[in-house]
Every structure is written in C-alpha cells, then in structure tokens.
Coordinates of C-alpha atoms (C1' of nucleotides) in Angstrom, one line a residue:
Chain A
M1 CA 0.0 0.0 0.0
R2 CA 1.6 3.2 -1.1
N3 CA -1.3 5.3 0.2
F4 CA -0.2 5.1 3.8
E5 CA 3.4 6.0 2.9
L6 CA 2.2 8.9 0.8
A7 CA -0.2 10.1 3.5
K8 CA 2.6 10.0 6.1
I9 CA 4.9 12.1 3.8
F10 CA 2.2 14.7 3.1
Y11 CA 1.3 15.0 6.8
E12 CA 5.0 15.7 7.4
I13 CA 5.2 18.2 4.6
A14 CA 2.2 20.0 6.1
D15 CA 4.0 20.1 9.5
F16 CA 7.3 21.4 7.9
L17 CA 5.3 24.1 6.1
E18 CA 3.5 25.0 9.3
I19 CA 6.9 25.5 11.0
R20 CA 7.8 27.9 8.2
E21 CA 4.5 29.7 8.8
V22 CA 3.5 29.1 5.2
E23 CA -0.2 30.0 4.9
F24 CA -2.9 27.6 3.6
K25 CA -0.6 25.1 2.1
P26 CA -0.4 23.0 5.3
R27 CA -4.2 22.5 5.1
A28 CA -4.0 21.5 1.5
Y29 CA -1.3 18.8 2.2
E30 CA -3.2 17.6 5.2
K31 CA -6.4 17.2 3.2
A32 CA -4.6 15.3 0.5
A33 CA -3.0 13.1 3.2
R34 CA -6.3 12.4 4.9
V35 CA -8.1 11.5 1.6
L36 CA -5.2 9.2 0.6
G37 CA -5.5 7.4 3.9
T38 CA -9.1 6.5 3.3
L39 CA -8.8 5.6 -0.4
E40 CA -9.6 2.0 -1.2
K41 CA -7.6 1.9 -4.4
D42 CA -3.8 2.2 -4.2
A43 CA -2.4 5.4 -5.7
G44 CA 0.0 3.3 -7.8
E45 CA -3.0 1.5 -9.3
I46 CA -4.8 4.7 -9.9
Y47 CA -1.8 6.1 -11.7
K48 CA -1.3 3.0 -13.7
D49 CA -4.9 3.0 -14.9
G50 CA -5.4 6.7 -15.5
G51 CA -2.1 8.6 -15.2
L52 CA -1.8 12.0 -13.7
K53 CA -5.3 12.9 -14.7
A54 CA -6.8 10.2 -12.6
L55 CA -4.6 11.3 -9.6
E56 CA -6.0 14.8 -9.9
D57 CA -9.5 13.4 -9.7
I58 CA -8.8 12.4 -6.1
P59 CA -10.4 15.1 -4.0
G60 CA -7.8 17.3 -2.4
V61 CA -5.2 16.3 -5.0
G62 CA -4.4 18.9 -7.7
K63 CA -1.7 19.3 -10.2
H64 CA 1.2 19.7 -7.8
I65 CA 0.4 17.0 -5.4
A66 CA -0.4 14.7 -8.3
L67 CA 3.1 15.3 -9.6
K68 CA 4.6 14.5 -6.2
I69 CA 2.7 11.2 -6.1
E70 CA 4.0 10.4 -9.6
E71 CA 7.5 11.2 -8.5
F72 CA 7.1 8.9 -5.5
I73 CA 5.7 6.0 -7.6
K74 CA 8.5 6.4 -10.2
T75 CA 11.5 7.0 -7.9
G76 CA 10.3 6.0 -4.4
R77 CA 11.1 9.5 -3.0
I78 CA 9.9 13.1 -3.1
K79 CA 12.7 15.6 -3.4
E80 CA 10.9 18.5 -2.0
Y81 CA 10.0 16.5 1.1
E82 CA 13.6 15.5 1.6
K83 CA 14.7 19.2 1.2
L84 CA 12.3 20.2 3.9
K85 CA 13.3 17.4 6.2
K86 CA 17.0 18.3 5.8
K87 CA 16.3 21.8 7.3
C88 CA 14.7 20.2 10.4
P89 CA 15.7 16.6 10.6
V90 CA 13.2 15.4 13.2
D91 CA 11.0 12.3 13.5
M92 CA 7.9 14.4 12.9
E93 CA 5.4 11.6 13.0
A94 CA 6.6 10.3 16.3
L95 CA 6.9 13.7 18.0
T96 CA 3.5 15.1 16.8
A97 CA 2.0 11.9 18.2
V98 CA 2.7 13.2 21.7
E99 CA -0.5 14.9 22.8
G100 CA -0.2 18.7 23.0
L101 CA 3.0 18.8 20.9
G102 CA 2.7 20.4 17.5
P103 CA 5.1 21.5 14.8
K104 CA 5.9 24.9 16.3
M105 CA 6.9 23.5 19.7
I106 CA 8.9 20.7 17.9
K107 CA 10.8 23.3 16.0
V108 CA 11.8 25.1 19.3
L109 CA 12.7 21.8 20.9
Y110 CA 15.0 20.9 17.9
Q111 CA 16.6 24.3 17.7
K112 CA 17.3 24.8 21.4
L113 CA 17.8 21.2 22.6
K114 CA 18.6 19.3 19.4
I115 CA 15.6 17.0 20.1
R116 CA 15.0 14.8 17.0
N117 CA 13.0 11.8 18.3
L118 CA 11.0 10.5 21.3
K119 CA 14.1 9.2 23.0
D120 CA 15.7 12.7 23.0
L121 CA 12.5 14.2 24.1
E122 CA 12.0 11.9 27.0
K123 CA 15.6 12.4 28.2
A124 CA 15.3 16.2 28.0
A125 CA 12.0 16.1 29.9
K126 CA 13.4 13.8 32.6
D127 CA 16.5 16.0 32.9
G128 CA 14.2 19.0 33.5
K129 CA 15.6 20.9 30.5
I130 CA 12.3 21.6 28.9
R131 CA 10.8 23.6 31.7
K132 CA 13.6 26.1 31.3
L133 CA 12.8 26.9 27.7
E134 CA 11.0 30.0 26.9
K135 CA 7.2 29.4 26.5
F136 CA 7.5 26.0 28.2
G137 CA 7.1 25.3 31.9
E138 CA 6.8 22.6 34.5
K139 CA 3.3 21.7 33.3
S140 CA 4.3 21.3 29.7
E141 CA 7.2 19.1 30.7
K142 CA 4.9 16.9 32.8
N143 CA 2.4 16.7 30.0
I144 CA 5.1 15.7 27.6
L145 CA 6.2 12.9 29.9
Q146 CA 2.6 11.7 30.3
G147 CA 2.2 11.8 26.6
I148 CA 5.3 9.7 26.0
A149 CA 4.1 7.1 28.6
F150 CA 0.8 6.8 26.9
L151 CA 2.5 6.2 23.5
K152 CA 4.7 3.6 25.0
K153 CA 1.8 1.6 26.3
G154 CA 0.5 1.2 22.8
K155 CA 3.8 0.6 21.2
G156 CA 4.1 -2.3 18.8
R157 CA 0.4 -2.6 18.7
F158 CA -1.9 -1.9 15.8
S159 CA -5.6 -1.0 15.7
L160 CA -7.9 -3.9 14.6
G161 CA -9.3 -1.6 11.9
F162 CA -5.8 -1.3 10.4
V163 CA -5.0 -5.0 10.7
L164 CA -8.3 -6.6 9.5
P165 CA -8.0 -5.6 5.9
L166 CA -4.3 -6.8 5.9
V167 CA -5.3 -10.2 7.3
G168 CA -8.1 -10.4 4.8
K169 CA -5.7 -9.9 1.9
I170 CA -3.2 -12.5 3.2
I171 CA -6.0 -15.0 3.7
R172 CA -7.5 -14.3 0.3
E173 CA -4.2 -14.9 -1.4
L174 CA -3.5 -18.1 0.5
K175 CA -7.1 -19.4 -0.2
E176 CA -6.3 -19.2 -3.9
L177 CA -3.7 -21.9 -3.6
K178 CA -5.2 -25.2 -4.4
E179 CA -3.1 -26.7 -1.7
V180 CA -5.0 -24.8 1.0
Q181 CA -8.2 -26.7 2.0
E182 CA -9.3 -24.4 4.8
I183 CA -8.0 -21.3 6.5
S184 CA -8.9 -19.0 9.4
P185 CA -7.5 -16.2 11.4
A186 CA -6.8 -17.1 15.1
G187 CA -5.5 -15.3 18.1
S188 CA -6.4 -11.7 19.1
I189 CA -7.7 -11.1 15.5
R190 CA -10.3 -13.8 15.8
R191 CA -11.2 -12.5 19.2
M192 CA -11.5 -9.1 17.5
K193 CA -9.5 -7.4 20.2
E194 CA -9.3 -3.6 19.7
T195 CA -5.5 -3.7 19.3
I196 CA -3.4 -6.4 17.8
G197 CA 0.2 -7.3 18.5
D198 CA 0.7 -9.9 15.8
I199 CA -1.3 -12.0 13.3
D200 CA -2.0 -15.7 13.7
I201 CA -3.4 -17.7 10.8
L202 CA -4.3 -21.4 10.7
A203 CA -4.7 -23.5 7.6
I204 CA -5.3 -27.1 6.6
S205 CA -3.2 -28.5 3.9
K206 CA -1.8 -31.8 2.7
N207 CA 1.1 -30.0 1.2
P208 CA 2.4 -27.6 3.8
E209 CA 5.8 -27.0 2.1
K210 CA 4.1 -25.4 -0.9
V211 CA 1.9 -23.2 1.3
M212 CA 4.8 -22.1 3.4
D213 CA 6.9 -21.3 0.3
F214 CA 4.2 -19.1 -0.9
F215 CA 3.7 -17.5 2.5
V216 CA 7.3 -16.4 3.1
N217 CA 7.8 -15.2 -0.5
R218 CA 4.7 -13.0 -0.7
S219 CA 5.3 -9.4 -1.5
G220 CA 5.0 -7.5 1.7
V221 CA 7.2 -9.8 3.6
E222 CA 10.1 -8.0 5.0
K223 CA 11.9 -10.7 6.9
V224 CA 11.5 -14.4 7.5
W225 CA 12.0 -15.3 11.2
A226 CA 11.3 -19.0 10.8
K227 CA 10.1 -21.4 8.1
G228 CA 9.1 -25.0 8.7
P229 CA 6.4 -27.4 7.6
T230 CA 4.0 -26.7 10.5
K231 CA 4.9 -23.1 11.4
S232 CA 6.4 -20.1 9.7
S233 CA 6.8 -16.6 11.0
V234 CA 7.5 -13.4 9.1
R235 CA 7.7 -9.7 9.6
L236 CA 5.4 -7.7 7.4
R237 CA 6.2 -4.4 5.7
E238 CA 3.6 -2.8 7.9
G239 CA 5.8 -3.5 10.9
L240 CA 4.0 -6.5 12.6
D241 CA 4.7 -10.2 12.6
C242 CA 2.5 -12.8 11.0
D243 CA 2.5 -16.5 12.0
L244 CA 1.1 -19.2 9.8
R245 CA 0.4 -22.7 11.1
V246 CA -0.5 -25.6 8.9
I247 CA -2.4 -28.4 10.6
K248 CA -4.2 -31.6 9.8
K249 CA -7.8 -31.7 9.2
E250 CA -8.6 -33.8 12.2
S251 CA -7.0 -31.2 14.5
F252 CA -8.2 -28.0 13.0
G253 CA -10.9 -27.3 15.6
A254 CA -8.6 -28.1 18.4
A255 CA -5.9 -25.9 17.0
L256 CA -8.4 -23.1 16.5
Q257 CA -9.5 -23.5 20.1
Y258 CA -5.9 -23.5 21.3
F259 CA -4.7 -20.5 19.3
T260 CA -7.8 -18.3 19.7
G261 CA -8.5 -18.0 23.4
N262 CA -6.3 -15.9 25.6
K263 CA -3.9 -17.7 27.9
D264 CA -6.2 -17.8 30.9
H265 CA -9.2 -19.0 28.9
N266 CA -7.0 -21.9 27.6
I267 CA -5.7 -22.8 31.1
L268 CA -9.3 -23.1 32.3
T269 CA -10.5 -25.2 29.4
R270 CA -7.5 -27.5 29.9
R271 CA -8.2 -27.8 33.5
L272 CA -11.8 -28.7 32.8
A273 CA -10.6 -31.4 30.5
M274 CA -8.3 -32.8 33.2
N275 CA -11.1 -32.9 35.7
K276 CA -12.9 -35.2 33.3
G277 CA -9.9 -37.4 32.9
L278 CA -9.2 -36.0 29.4
K279 CA -6.3 -34.1 27.9
L280 CA -6.8 -31.0 25.7
N281 CA -4.1 -29.7 23.4
E282 CA -3.8 -28.2 20.0
Y283 CA -4.2 -31.6 18.4
G284 CA -7.5 -32.6 20.0
V285 CA -9.2 -33.9 23.1
F286 CA -7.8 -37.2 24.2
R287 CA -8.9 -40.0 26.4
G288 CA -5.6 -41.9 27.0
K289 CA -4.2 -42.1 23.5
K290 CA -7.6 -42.0 21.7
R291 CA -8.6 -38.7 20.1
I292 CA -12.3 -38.1 21.0
A293 CA -12.6 -34.6 19.4
G294 CA -10.7 -32.1 17.4
R295 CA -12.2 -31.6 13.9
T296 CA -14.4 -28.6 15.0
E297 CA -14.3 -26.3 17.9
K298 CA -17.9 -27.1 18.8
E299 CA -16.9 -30.7 19.1
V300 CA -13.9 -29.8 21.3
Y301 CA -16.0 -27.6 23.7
Q302 CA -18.7 -30.3 23.8
A303 CA -16.1 -33.0 24.8
I304 CA -15.1 -31.0 27.8
G305 CA -18.7 -30.3 28.8
L306 CA -19.1 -26.8 27.5
P307 CA -21.4 -25.2 24.9
Y308 CA -19.6 -23.4 22.0
I309 CA -18.2 -20.1 23.2
E310 CA -17.9 -17.3 20.7
P311 CA -14.3 -16.2 20.1
E312 CA -14.9 -12.6 21.3
L313 CA -15.8 -14.0 24.7
R314 CA -12.7 -16.2 25.2
T315 CA -10.8 -14.0 27.7
N316 CA -11.5 -15.7 31.0
T317 CA -13.7 -12.9 32.2
G318 CA -16.5 -15.1 33.5
E319 CA -17.4 -16.8 30.2
I320 CA -16.5 -20.3 31.4
E321 CA -18.5 -20.0 34.6
A322 CA -21.4 -18.6 32.6
A323 CA -21.1 -21.4 30.1
L324 CA -21.1 -24.1 32.8
K325 CA -24.3 -22.7 34.2
G326 CA -25.9 -22.3 30.8
H327 CA -25.9 -18.5 31.2
L328 CA -23.8 -17.5 28.3
P329 CA -25.3 -14.3 26.7
K330 CA -26.7 -14.6 23.2
I331 CA -24.4 -11.9 21.9
I332 CA -25.5 -9.7 19.0
S333 CA -24.5 -11.0 15.5
Y334 CA -22.7 -9.2 12.7
N335 CA -25.8 -8.9 10.6
D336 CA -28.2 -7.6 13.3
I337 CA -27.7 -3.9 12.6
L338 CA -30.5 -2.2 10.6
G339 CA -29.0 1.3 10.3
D340 CA -26.2 3.6 11.2
L341 CA -27.1 6.5 13.5
Q342 CA -24.0 8.7 13.1
V343 CA -22.9 9.8 9.7
H344 CA -21.4 13.1 8.5
T345 CA -21.9 14.7 5.1
K346 CA -20.6 17.5 3.0
W347 CA -22.9 19.8 5.1
S348 CA -20.2 19.7 7.8
D349 CA -16.9 17.7 7.7
G350 CA -18.0 14.7 5.7
S351 CA -17.2 14.2 2.0
D352 CA -20.4 12.8 0.6
T353 CA -23.8 14.3 -0.3
I354 CA -26.9 13.2 1.6
E355 CA -28.0 11.4 -1.5
G356 CA -24.7 9.6 -1.9
I357 CA -24.9 8.5 1.8
A358 CA -28.4 7.2 1.3
E359 CA -27.4 5.1 -1.8
A360 CA -24.5 3.7 0.2
A361 CA -26.8 2.8 3.1
K362 CA -29.1 0.9 0.7
K363 CA -26.1 -1.0 -0.5
M364 CA -25.3 -2.0 3.1
G365 CA -28.8 -3.4 3.3
Y366 CA -29.9 -0.8 5.9
Q367 CA -33.4 0.2 6.6
Y368 CA -32.5 3.6 7.9
I369 CA -29.6 6.0 8.2
A370 CA -29.3 9.1 10.3
I371 CA -27.6 12.3 9.0
T372 CA -25.8 13.8 12.0
D373 CA -23.6 16.7 11.0
H374 CA -21.8 18.8 13.5
T375 CA -23.4 22.0 14.9
G376 CA -22.5 25.5 15.9
D377 CA -19.3 25.7 17.9
L378 CA -17.3 23.2 15.9
K379 CA -16.6 25.6 13.1
I380 CA -13.6 23.9 11.8
A381 CA -15.7 20.8 11.2
G382 CA -18.2 23.0 9.3
G383 CA -20.6 23.0 12.2
L384 CA -24.1 23.9 11.1
D385 CA -25.9 27.0 12.4
E386 CA -29.7 27.0 13.0
E387 CA -30.5 28.2 9.5
R388 CA -28.4 25.6 7.8
L389 CA -29.7 22.8 9.9
L390 CA -33.2 23.8 9.1
K391 CA -32.3 23.9 5.5
Q392 CA -30.7 20.5 5.7
M393 CA -33.9 19.1 7.3
E394 CA -35.9 20.4 4.3
E395 CA -33.4 18.8 1.9
I396 CA -33.7 15.4 3.7
D397 CA -37.5 15.6 3.4
K398 CA -37.1 16.0 -0.3
I399 CA -34.5 13.2 -0.7
N400 CA -36.6 10.8 1.4
K401 CA -39.3 10.9 -1.3
K402 CA -36.8 9.4 -3.7
F403 CA -36.0 6.3 -1.6
K404 CA -38.1 3.3 -1.1
N405 CA -37.4 1.0 1.8
L406 CA -34.9 3.4 3.3
K407 CA -35.7 6.1 5.8
I408 CA -33.2 9.0 6.1
L409 CA -33.4 10.3 9.7
K410 CA -32.8 13.9 10.5
G411 CA -30.2 14.4 13.2
C412 CA -27.2 16.3 14.3
E413 CA -24.2 16.0 16.7
V414 CA -24.4 18.8 19.2
N415 CA -21.5 19.9 21.3
I416 CA -21.7 19.7 25.1
R417 CA -20.2 23.0 26.2
K418 CA -18.2 23.3 29.3
D419 CA -21.2 24.2 31.4
G420 CA -23.2 21.3 30.0
S421 CA -25.3 23.5 27.8
L422 CA -25.7 22.6 24.1
D423 CA -24.7 24.7 21.1
M424 CA -28.1 24.5 19.4
P425 CA -31.4 25.8 20.7
D426 CA -34.0 23.4 22.1
E427 CA -36.7 24.4 19.7
I428 CA -34.6 23.3 16.7
L429 CA -33.4 20.1 18.4
A430 CA -37.0 19.2 19.0
K431 CA -37.7 19.1 15.3
L432 CA -35.1 16.4 14.7
D433 CA -35.6 12.6 14.7
I434 CA -32.4 12.0 16.7
V435 CA -30.0 14.2 18.6
L436 CA -26.5 13.0 19.4
A437 CA -24.5 15.0 22.0
A438 CA -20.7 14.9 22.5
V439 CA -17.8 16.5 24.3
H440 CA -15.4 18.0 21.8
S441 CA -13.5 20.4 24.0
G442 CA -12.1 20.8 27.5
F443 CA -11.0 17.2 27.8
K444 CA -8.8 18.0 30.8
T445 CA -11.7 19.1 33.0
D446 CA -11.7 17.5 36.4
K447 CA -13.8 14.4 37.1
D448 CA -16.6 16.1 39.0
S449 CA -17.2 18.9 36.5
M450 CA -17.0 16.6 33.6
T451 CA -19.5 14.2 35.1
K452 CA -21.9 17.0 35.9
R453 CA -21.4 18.5 32.5
M454 CA -22.4 15.2 30.8
I455 CA -25.3 14.6 33.1
K456 CA -26.7 18.1 32.4
A457 CA -26.6 17.3 28.7
M458 CA -28.4 14.0 29.3
E459 CA -31.1 15.8 31.2
N460 CA -32.0 17.8 28.2
P461 CA -35.0 15.9 26.9
N462 CA -34.0 16.4 23.3
V463 CA -30.7 14.6 23.7
D464 CA -31.1 10.9 22.7
V465 CA -27.6 9.6 22.6
I466 CA -24.3 10.5 24.1
V467 CA -21.7 9.7 21.5
H468 CA -18.1 8.5 22.0
P469 CA -18.9 8.9 25.7
T470 CA -15.4 8.6 27.2
G471 CA -13.5 10.5 24.6
R472 CA -10.5 8.2 24.3
V473 CA -8.6 7.9 21.1
L474 CA -6.4 4.8 20.7
F475 CA -2.7 5.4 20.9
R476 CA -3.3 9.1 21.3
R477 CA -5.2 10.0 24.5
G478 CA -6.9 8.3 27.3
P479 CA -10.5 8.8 28.4
Y480 CA -11.4 12.0 30.1
Q481 CA -12.0 11.9 33.9
L482 CA -15.5 10.6 34.4
D483 CA -17.6 9.0 37.1
F484 CA -18.9 6.3 34.8
E485 CA -21.3 4.9 37.4
E486 CA -23.0 8.2 37.8
I487 CA -23.2 8.5 34.0
L488 CA -24.9 5.1 33.9
K489 CA -27.4 6.1 36.6
A490 CA -28.2 9.3 34.7
A491 CA -28.5 7.4 31.4
K492 CA -31.1 5.1 33.0
R493 CA -33.0 7.9 34.7
T494 CA -33.1 10.2 31.6
K495 CA -33.5 7.3 29.1
T496 CA -30.5 8.4 27.2
A497 CA -28.7 5.8 25.1
L498 CA -24.9 5.5 25.0
E499 CA -23.0 5.0 21.8
I500 CA -20.5 2.3 20.9
N501 CA -18.5 4.3 18.4
A502 CA -17.1 2.0 15.7
F503 CA -14.5 4.4 14.3
P504 CA -11.2 2.4 14.3
D505 CA -9.2 4.6 16.6
R506 CA -12.1 5.4 18.9
L507 CA -14.0 2.2 19.8
D508 CA -15.6 4.1 22.5
L509 CA -17.3 2.7 24.7
K510 CA -14.7 0.0 25.2
D511 CA -15.6 -3.6 26.1
T512 CA -15.6 -3.4 29.8
D513 CA -17.7 -0.2 29.8
I514 CA -20.2 -1.9 27.5
R515 CA -20.5 -4.8 29.9
Q516 CA -21.1 -2.5 32.8
A517 CA -23.7 -0.6 30.8
V518 CA -25.5 -3.8 29.8
E519 CA -25.6 -5.0 33.3
A520 CA -27.0 -1.6 34.4
G521 CA -29.8 -2.0 31.7
I522 CA -28.6 0.9 29.6
K523 CA -29.6 1.1 26.0
L524 CA -26.8 1.3 23.5
V525 CA -26.4 2.1 19.8
I526 CA -23.5 1.2 17.5
N527 CA -22.5 3.9 15.0
T528 CA -19.6 4.3 12.6
D529 CA -19.2 8.1 12.8
S530 CA -18.5 7.8 9.0
H531 CA -17.2 10.9 7.2
H532 CA -17.1 9.0 4.0
Q533 CA -19.2 6.2 2.6
N534 CA -16.2 3.8 2.4
Q535 CA -16.1 4.0 6.2
F536 CA -19.5 2.3 6.6
H537 CA -17.8 -1.1 7.0
Y538 CA -16.3 0.0 10.3
M539 CA -19.7 -1.2 11.7
E540 CA -18.0 -4.6 12.0
L541 CA -15.5 -3.2 14.5
G542 CA -18.3 -1.7 16.6
I543 CA -20.3 -4.9 16.6
A544 CA -17.2 -6.8 17.7
Q545 CA -16.8 -4.3 20.5
A546 CA -20.4 -4.9 21.6
R547 CA -19.8 -8.7 21.4
R548 CA -16.8 -8.4 23.6
G549 CA -18.9 -6.4 26.0
W550 CA -21.5 -9.2 26.2
A551 CA -24.2 -7.1 24.5
E552 CA -27.2 -8.9 23.1
K553 CA -29.4 -7.8 20.2
K554 CA -32.0 -6.5 22.6
D555 CA -29.4 -4.1 24.2
I556 CA -28.7 -2.4 20.9
L557 CA -31.3 0.1 19.7
N558 CA -30.3 0.2 16.1
T559 CA -31.2 -3.5 15.7
Q560 CA -34.9 -2.4 15.8
P561 CA -37.0 -1.5 12.9
V562 CA -37.4 2.2 12.3
E563 CA -40.8 2.8 14.0
K564 CA -39.7 1.0 17.2
L565 CA -36.4 2.7 17.1
L566 CA -37.9 6.2 17.0
E567 CA -40.1 5.4 20.0
N568 CA -36.9 5.5 22.0
F569 CA -36.1 9.0 20.8
L570 CA -39.4 10.8 21.5
Chain B
dG1 C1' -1.7 24.1 -2.9
dC2 C1' -6.7 23.2 -3.9
dC3 C1' -11.0 24.7 -5.6
dG4 C1' -14.8 27.0 -8.4
dT5 C1' -23.0 28.1 -10.9
dT6 C1' -18.0 33.4 -7.4
dT7 C1' -14.3 29.4 -13.3
dT8 C1' -8.0 30.9 -14.0
dC9 C1' -7.8 34.6 -9.4
dG10 C1' -9.0 35.1 -4.8
dG11 C1' -10.7 32.8 -1.1
dC12 C1' -9.4 29.2 2.3
dC13 C1' -15.8 30.9 6.9
dC14 C1' -12.8 29.2 13.6
dG15 C1' -13.4 29.0 18.6
dA16 C1' -12.3 26.9 23.0
dC17 C1' -8.8 25.7 26.0
dT18 C1' -4.3 25.5 28.0
dG19 C1' -0.2 27.1 29.8
dT20 C1' 2.6 30.8 30.2
dT21 C1' 4.9 35.4 28.4
dT22 C1' -0.2 39.0 32.4
dT23 C1' -2.0 39.3 26.6
dC24 C1' -1.4 35.5 23.4
dA25 C1' 0.6 31.6 20.7
dG26 C1' 0.0 26.8 20.0
dT27 C1' -2.9 22.9 19.8
dC28 C1' -7.0 20.5 19.0
dG29 C1' -11.2 19.1 16.8

DNA sequence: GCCGTTTTCGGCCCGACTGTTTTCAGTCG
C-alpha cells in the first residue's frame, strides 16, 4: 500500500510548512494526506490505470500534489520533502503523536535542545531541561512525559481496523492456492481485540511446504523469522509479525481453540478437560491415546462439557463459569444492525452528499440512516448553524421521497459545552428525529465537573444519545476523567442511550464499559461516525466491541425497525 | 496548494482551551 506512505509524507510536509509559517498550504497537504489514507484503491494502481489525470481526480489532490505522487511512484522519493526534512531533521510523525505537541513546539525543541525523536524528548524532559525553555514550563514538561508514557503503552500494537484488511488480503491470497483446504485467522484477531500485536493464521493443507513457500515469498514480507512445515513466521512491511500454522484436518478445531482463546481461557479449558480425565491440546481432546474430538471447535467444547463459546468472549472474564451454568449471553451477531445513526456529510466535515450516503446505506442493506452533522461551535468541522440545519432538514424531506425501503433520519451531533449546555437551541433540536451529543473540547476538565457537564446534557429531553462517551482515542489519548457509574445512573434515569463508536481509533465505549452498561440495563447504539461512505464497513468493529462487551441484540437500539427505534427518541 | 454556478484569481468561513509570556501563541477538533 503506497497510500499510507504517501499520507505520512504529506502530513509531514504539512508540518514542515507549518513551521515555516506558510499559509494555507499545510491545510492542502493535510487534506490530501487524509483522503489518501481513506482511499480504497492504491495510488499506484490509480496512476497505472489513468495517469496524472486520474490522480488529480482524487479530492484534495491537484496538479502539484499529483506530480509528487507520480515522483514517488517512479522514484520512491519526493525531493521537496527531503529538502524540507533536511532543514529540520526530526521524526515528525513520532513527535507530533505526543499529545499537546505540534510543529511549532517541535521546532523550538529541535533548535534549542537538538531534540530529534522520542528518546531525545524523554531524556530532556526527565532532565528538567524543557521547563527552562521560553514558552515552556513545568506543566508542559509533565504533559510531555505523560504523553510519552501513553504512547509507550500502545507501542508495537496496531488497531484492529488497520490489521483486519491486511489479514483479509493475506487469507484471500492463501485461499487461492489449491493446496489450502481451509484457512482461518486465530489469536487476538479472531477475538476481535481492539488492538493487535501480531497476526495468527491457521490453515489445513496436505502439502504444507508449498503453502509455506508461498507465504514467506509473498510481496509485503520484509523478513522471515522462521520457516518449517508446520509453522512459519514473518515480519510484514507494515511492521508487525504474522505466523502461519498448517495443521491436519482432524486437528483443525482443536488448533483453532488452542490458538484463539487468551492464555487464561485456555488454562481453564484444559483444567476442565483434566477434571474429566481428558487431555486437551492443539491436536485434539484425548482419552488416553484416543482422540475423541478435534475436527471442529464445537466438538472440542462439547467434549469437555461446555457449549460453544464465541471467540470474542474467550478472555477468562467469566465466560467459562457462565457457560457451565448455561448462562452465556446470546451476543449480537454481525448482521443484526439495521442502520447507522452517526454519519457526517458535506454539510459539515464529511465528504459525501446526503443522497450519496443514502445510496451507500441501501447497498449496506440498511433500513434507515441518520444524517448527523456537527453543529455550531465546531466551526472547523463545518458546524451547522440554525439556519443551515433547518435547510438540511428540508433537503432530507425531499430526498426521502426518492428512496423506497430506506428512511433518512434527521439528526445532528451537538456539542456539550463546558457548562453542560448545548450549542443548538432546544426548539430546533425538538424538530429532529435524533439528537447526538458529545464533548469536543475541554478534555482536561476534572472528574466532578466533567460528570456534571455530561449529566446536564443528558437531562436535556432532546438529547437521545451520548456519542463517544469517554473521549478516548487509541494510541493518542486516554478517556477523560468521568464517574462512569454516575453516568450510567443518569442514562437510566433520563432514558439516554450511550454510543459504541465504531471508528477504528475510537472504539468508545470499550468492552468493559459496555459490559457495565449492559448490566445496568442501559440502551446502546452502534454507529460508525463515518465521514465518507467507504467507512460504513467500520460497523463490524463496533459490533465486535459490543460482542466483547457481552451485549445482546436487545441491548442495541439500532437493531430495531425504524418505528420502534424512533419510540426511544421521542 | 486546492478549488470554483464566485471558473484561472482570490478565497481558504474558527473557537475553546491550555499554559505561560499577564495578553497571546500553540494545539485540537
């Protein structure tokens, strides 16, 4: 994928230009980078099929950026980028990832303290050198150290949303080999964990050598750690490792079971087997030397006295006890969702028209879709004022007439201000089908004020859903300080739903929050927060999150048909 | 540098918050 490399370079160019106080160009490069990052087709392919002209058709890409893309495809480098980087040779990507650190501060840190990377930065902060700089102080130094610590926690891990397409591609390629009879992801990917350390894949084949040969010689393999007939391990270009195991048909279920559950889940299942006088390993369930199960996972679980346990639940967080008692939840399935309730359009910071979104929703097989653009205060995101929101509502009425079997719901995403008030008057909100409310500023507010702020918003009868309720962003910042139990109580009292935001780096609520909410009887919705129709498929990530949080279909409002759904939002 | 029923130049719709420099620059969404 050249797109990610190009996006990274353009983001950096934007930062370098920002440092030089060039006007407007940084925004242009950022936009091009952002669009490239969400493109399905590789820029190399686009260029091959349609040349410069096709590149210029990418939104945000004009003549000059198209030429730079061409240069990169032909030579593997972009001269102007290298020139800029020479003037300020810092690891911009790593440094800007520290929360609160932007290009201007990075420039000062480089000029005064020769800080080029995270290591330099951490040392300087620990040595107390940063607080002495002009415009910096003790607090900035502390924040920098906290930011670095946060980054370190996520180091070497990748978001599920990034890894899933990669795994899909590897599996598709392997599947095409006639030697591969069956293939499945295992490990944390199969459990759909929100971040992934490495990729595990299992396959059945009678000719493992051929399969392994293909696997280690794929393009995209950077290094071969090990290669044998049953197991091979490689480092992928994207920076993570991928293991492939080839097993025999009769052991496939046992191997899947063995390589999918986390360590504690596996210890418990093996203990259960032992108590029954059986042995469970990756080859099967054995009584003495006789294999009594192993072909399918269902068979394996059955043999040790358990019902089938969904992969997402296999984390030893009570699923085995529940299974033994017959109390396993009937978790929501991947095709239960009937519509997406958070989507942005051109009217604010999205890139599609309402009509385009509606078409895409039909393709997803949805029965409804809510248009929920930003409002008032969030100007950079094109926040709608009253007049524009009213106009959009009229527009939706018109478009609705063109669609059969799809209802476009009128909505918006209002900002919860610091005092808990909203940035759109109640009489306007009352006209909408659905009102989402969210915190977009003042993340560092203390726990008590933040909790009160959110509860005040929930008490507004127009507010139907609190979206991305904890504000965390994977690898970038933790949740804001919040008394979650109080939030749950308020949600129950005010009949406000909470969102499971499916956007790959949000996944907010997280699994443990969801489980707590489900236990408290809170209604949830799963939304993608799409800003482009090719983000609709993120829904899978949100559903996975819900499944990991033991949510059932009945807990998720957007599994209901539209009339019933809207009753919740009166 | 991109974009355009303002079409080849002149816009690019920012506002809140934070920390620090007590008046504002930098960051974020």
